[in-house]
PDB file of C-alpha atoms in Angstrom:
ATOM      1  CA  VAL A   1      78.584 105.605 103.573  1.00  0.00           C
ATOM      2  CA  ILE A   2      79.811 105.601  99.628  1.00  0.00           C
ATOM      3  CA  ASP A   3      79.335 108.930  97.988  1.00  0.00           C
ATOM      4  CA  ASP A   4      81.471 111.361  95.714  1.00  0.00           C
ATOM      5  CA  GLU A   5      80.462 114.016  97.234  1.00  0.00           C
ATOM      6  CA  PRO A   6      82.461 115.523 100.192  1.00  0.00           C
ATOM      7  CA  LEU A   7      79.331 117.351 101.303  1.00  0.00           C
ATOM      8  CA  ILE A   8      76.275 115.198 100.470  1.00  0.00           C
ATOM      9  CA  ARG A   9      78.712 112.659 102.066  1.00  0.00           C
ATOM     10  CA  ALA A  10      80.110 114.279 105.605  1.00  0.00           C
ATOM     11  CA  SER A  11      75.977 115.584 106.442  1.00  0.00           C
ATOM     12  CA  ILE A  12      75.183 112.419 106.218  1.00  0.00           C
ATOM     13  CA  GLU A  13      77.697 110.625 108.257  1.00  0.00           C
ATOM     14  CA  VAL A  14      76.903 113.973 110.780  1.00  0.00           C
ATOM     15  CA  ILE A  15      73.323 112.657 110.915  1.00  0.00           C
ATOM     16  CA  LEU A  16      73.914 109.496 111.749  1.00  0.00           C
ATOM     17  CA  ASN A  17      76.729 109.929 114.299  1.00  0.00           C
ATOM     18  CA  GLN A  18      74.781 112.125 116.606  1.00  0.00           C
ATOM     19  CA  LYS A  19      71.615 109.484 116.333  1.00  0.00           C
ATOM     20  CA  GLY A  20      74.264 107.305 118.262  1.00  0.00           C
ATOM     21  CA  PHE A  21      75.262 105.118 114.268  1.00  0.00           C
ATOM     22  CA  ASN A  22      78.648 105.282 113.611  1.00  0.00           C
ATOM     23  CA  ALA A  23      79.411 105.856 110.247  1.00  0.00           C
ATOM     24  CA  ILE A  24      81.802 105.416 107.458  1.00  0.00           C
ATOM     25  CA  THR A  25      82.612 107.236 104.832  1.00  0.00           C
ATOM     26  CA  ALA A  26      84.071 106.242 101.361  1.00  0.00           C
ATOM     27  CA  LYS A  27      85.181 108.488  97.821  1.00  0.00           C
ATOM     28  CA  ASN A  28      84.197 106.128  95.825  1.00  0.00           C
ATOM     29  CA  GLY A  29      82.657 102.895  94.752  1.00  0.00           C
ATOM     30  CA  ALA A  30      86.184 100.625  95.185  1.00  0.00           C
ATOM     31  CA  ILE A  31      86.627 101.814  98.408  1.00  0.00           C
ATOM     32  CA  GLY A  32      83.224 101.425  99.827  1.00  0.00           C
ATOM     33  CA  ILE A  33      83.531  98.265  98.618  1.00  0.00           C
ATOM     34  CA  GLN A  34      87.469  97.450 100.307  1.00  0.00           C
ATOM     35  CA  LEU A  35      85.656  99.474 103.713  1.00  0.00           C
ATOM     36  CA  ALA A  36      82.632  97.527 103.679  1.00  0.00           C
ATOM     37  CA  LYS A  37      84.632  93.865 103.405  1.00  0.00           C
ATOM     38  CA  GLU A  38      86.567  95.288 105.438  1.00  0.00           C
ATOM     39  CA  ARG A  39      84.327  96.299 108.555  1.00  0.00           C
ATOM     40  CA  ILE A  40      81.381  94.625 107.253  1.00  0.00           C
ATOM     41  CA  PRO A  41      79.235  97.538 108.105  1.00  0.00           C
ATOM     42  CA  ASP A  42      75.371  97.262 108.965  1.00  0.00           C
ATOM     43  CA  LEU A  43      73.813  99.028 106.366  1.00  0.00           C
ATOM     44  CA  ILE A  44      75.050 100.902 103.352  1.00  0.00           C
ATOM     45  CA  VAL A  45      73.636 104.216 101.885  1.00  0.00           C
ATOM     46  CA  CYS A  46      75.134 104.583  98.238  1.00  0.00           C
ATOM     47  CA  ASP A  47      75.289 106.588  95.550  1.00  0.00           C
ATOM     48  CA  VAL A  48      74.601 106.103  91.861  1.00  0.00           C
ATOM     49  CA  MET A  49      77.135 107.834  90.142  1.00  0.00           C
ATOM     50  CA  MET A  50      80.565 108.049  91.041  1.00  0.00           C
ATOM     51  CA  PRO A  51      83.298 108.190  88.960  1.00  0.00           C
ATOM     52  CA  VAL A  52      85.943 104.472  89.673  1.00  0.00           C
ATOM     53  CA  LEU A  53      83.428 102.586  90.018  1.00  0.00           C
ATOM     54  CA  ASP A  54      79.308 103.156  89.934  1.00  0.00           C
ATOM     55  CA  GLY A  55      77.193 101.999  92.526  1.00  0.00           C
ATOM     56  CA  TYR A  56      75.445 100.196  90.281  1.00  0.00           C
ATOM     57  CA  GLY A  57      78.957  98.222  90.533  1.00  0.00           C
ATOM     58  CA  VAL A  58      79.940  98.420  93.800  1.00  0.00           C
ATOM     59  CA  LEU A  59      76.076  96.490  94.684  1.00  0.00           C
ATOM     60  CA  SER A  60      77.598  93.794  91.769  1.00  0.00           C
ATOM     61  CA  ALA A  61      79.930  93.429  93.842  1.00  0.00           C
ATOM     62  CA  LEU A  62      78.897  93.474  97.176  1.00  0.00           C
ATOM     63  CA  ARG A  63      75.886  91.264  95.867  1.00  0.00           C
ATOM     64  CA  GLU A  64      78.802  88.653  94.843  1.00  0.00           C
ATOM     65  CA  ASP A  65      80.272  88.269  97.537  1.00  0.00           C
ATOM     66  CA  PRO A  66      78.447  86.263 100.342  1.00  0.00           C
ATOM     67  CA  THR A  67      81.475  87.867 103.399  1.00  0.00           C
ATOM     68  CA  THR A  68      78.976  90.947 101.777  1.00  0.00           C
ATOM     69  CA  ALA A  69      75.305  89.665  99.561  1.00  0.00           C
ATOM     70  CA  ALA A  70      73.573  90.196 102.917  1.00  0.00           C
ATOM     71  CA  ILE A  71      74.153  94.304 104.156  1.00  0.00           C
ATOM     72  CA  PRO A  72      70.797  95.904 103.076  1.00  0.00           C
ATOM     73  CA  PHE A  73      71.804  98.400 100.299  1.00  0.00           C
ATOM     74  CA  VAL A  74      70.149 101.608  99.990  1.00  0.00           C
ATOM     75  CA  PHE A  75      70.533 103.834  96.921  1.00  0.00           C
ATOM     76  CA  LEU A  76      70.801 107.774  96.935  1.00  0.00           C
ATOM     77  CA  THR A  77      70.564 109.941  94.002  1.00  0.00           C
ATOM     78  CA  GLY A  78      69.339 112.505  92.601  1.00  0.00           C
ATOM     79  CA  ASN A  79      68.141 110.549  89.600  1.00  0.00           C
ATOM     80  CA  THR A  80      64.719 110.013  89.748  1.00  0.00           C
ATOM     81  CA  ASP A  81      63.903 108.425  86.711  1.00  0.00           C
ATOM     82  CA  SER A  82      61.801 104.993  86.399  1.00  0.00           C
ATOM     83  CA  ASP A  83      64.327 103.037  85.033  1.00  0.00           C
ATOM     84  CA  SER A  84      67.306 103.878  87.259  1.00  0.00           C
ATOM     85  CA  GLN A  85      65.360 102.905  90.825  1.00  0.00           C
ATOM     86  CA  SER A  86      64.583 100.189  88.398  1.00  0.00           C
ATOM     87  CA  GLN A  87      67.450  99.032  87.870  1.00  0.00           C
ATOM     88  CA  GLY A  88      68.495  99.549  91.276  1.00  0.00           C
ATOM     89  CA  MET A  89      66.137  97.258  92.452  1.00  0.00           C
ATOM     90  CA  ALA A  90      66.358  94.647  90.125  1.00  0.00           C
ATOM     91  CA  LEU A  91      70.479  94.466  91.383  1.00  0.00           C
ATOM     92  CA  GLY A  92      68.718  93.952  94.923  1.00  0.00           C
ATOM     93  CA  ALA A  93      69.082  97.225  96.334  1.00  0.00           C
ATOM     94  CA  ASN A  94      67.155  97.706  99.099  1.00  0.00           C
ATOM     95  CA  ASP A  95      65.571 100.615  98.764  1.00  0.00           C
ATOM     96  CA  TYR A  96      66.132 104.348  96.465  1.00  0.00           C
ATOM     97  CA  LEU A  97      66.954 107.716  98.531  1.00  0.00           C
ATOM     98  CA  THR A  98      65.832 111.087  96.726  1.00  0.00           C
ATOM     99  CA  LYS A  99      68.830 114.427  96.296  1.00  0.00           C
ATOM    100  CA  PRO A 100      68.359 116.213  98.245  1.00  0.00           C
ATOM    101  CA  LEU A 101      67.805 113.816 101.678  1.00  0.00           C
ATOM    102  CA  MET A 102      66.056 114.760 104.379  1.00  0.00           C
ATOM    103  CA  GLN A 103      67.215 113.437 107.443  1.00  0.00           C
ATOM    104  CA  LYS A 104      63.916 112.574 108.192  1.00  0.00           C
ATOM    105  CA  ASP A 105      63.504 110.310 105.137  1.00  0.00           C
ATOM    106  CA  LEU A 106      67.215 108.340 105.562  1.00  0.00           C
ATOM    107  CA  LEU A 107      66.734 108.061 109.518  1.00  0.00           C
ATOM    108  CA  LYS A 108      62.781 106.332 108.373  1.00  0.00           C
ATOM    109  CA  THR A 109      64.153 103.894 106.092  1.00  0.00           C
ATOM    110  CA  ILE A 110      67.272 103.551 108.467  1.00  0.00           C
ATOM    111  CA  SER A 111      65.577 102.341 110.791  1.00  0.00           C
ATOM    112  CA  THR A 112      63.464  99.776 107.931  1.00  0.00           C
ATOM    113  CA  TYR A 113      66.502  97.716 108.212  1.00  0.00           C
ATOM    114  CA  LEU A 114      67.790  97.949 111.445  1.00  0.00           C
ATOM    115  CA  ILE A 115      67.091  96.403 114.514  1.00  0.00           C
ATOM    116  CA  ASP A 116      67.927  98.472 117.910  1.00  0.00           C
TER     117      ASP A 116
END
């Protein structure tokens, strides 16, 4: 989970941990990329608008690296305009979730990309 908002990041981490996932969190895109390369997560949920490196930059960097290129990537954003979503999908995002995030939507999206 990569998100610069501590409350959102912590909330998603709690939800995922309660459902048996081992969530890893990062407070910005640069840290998120570093952790993704070190830990090779099964899926990444990443905010779009962040300081240091935005979600588009994170996705681009991960897709360019063969070790992280195939990790399912889900954008999380408060921006609901279609141009923003189109840009993310063009870069190779697998899905898009909007804030405020509903737990059921998060878990449904994750289950789409993760096999038990």
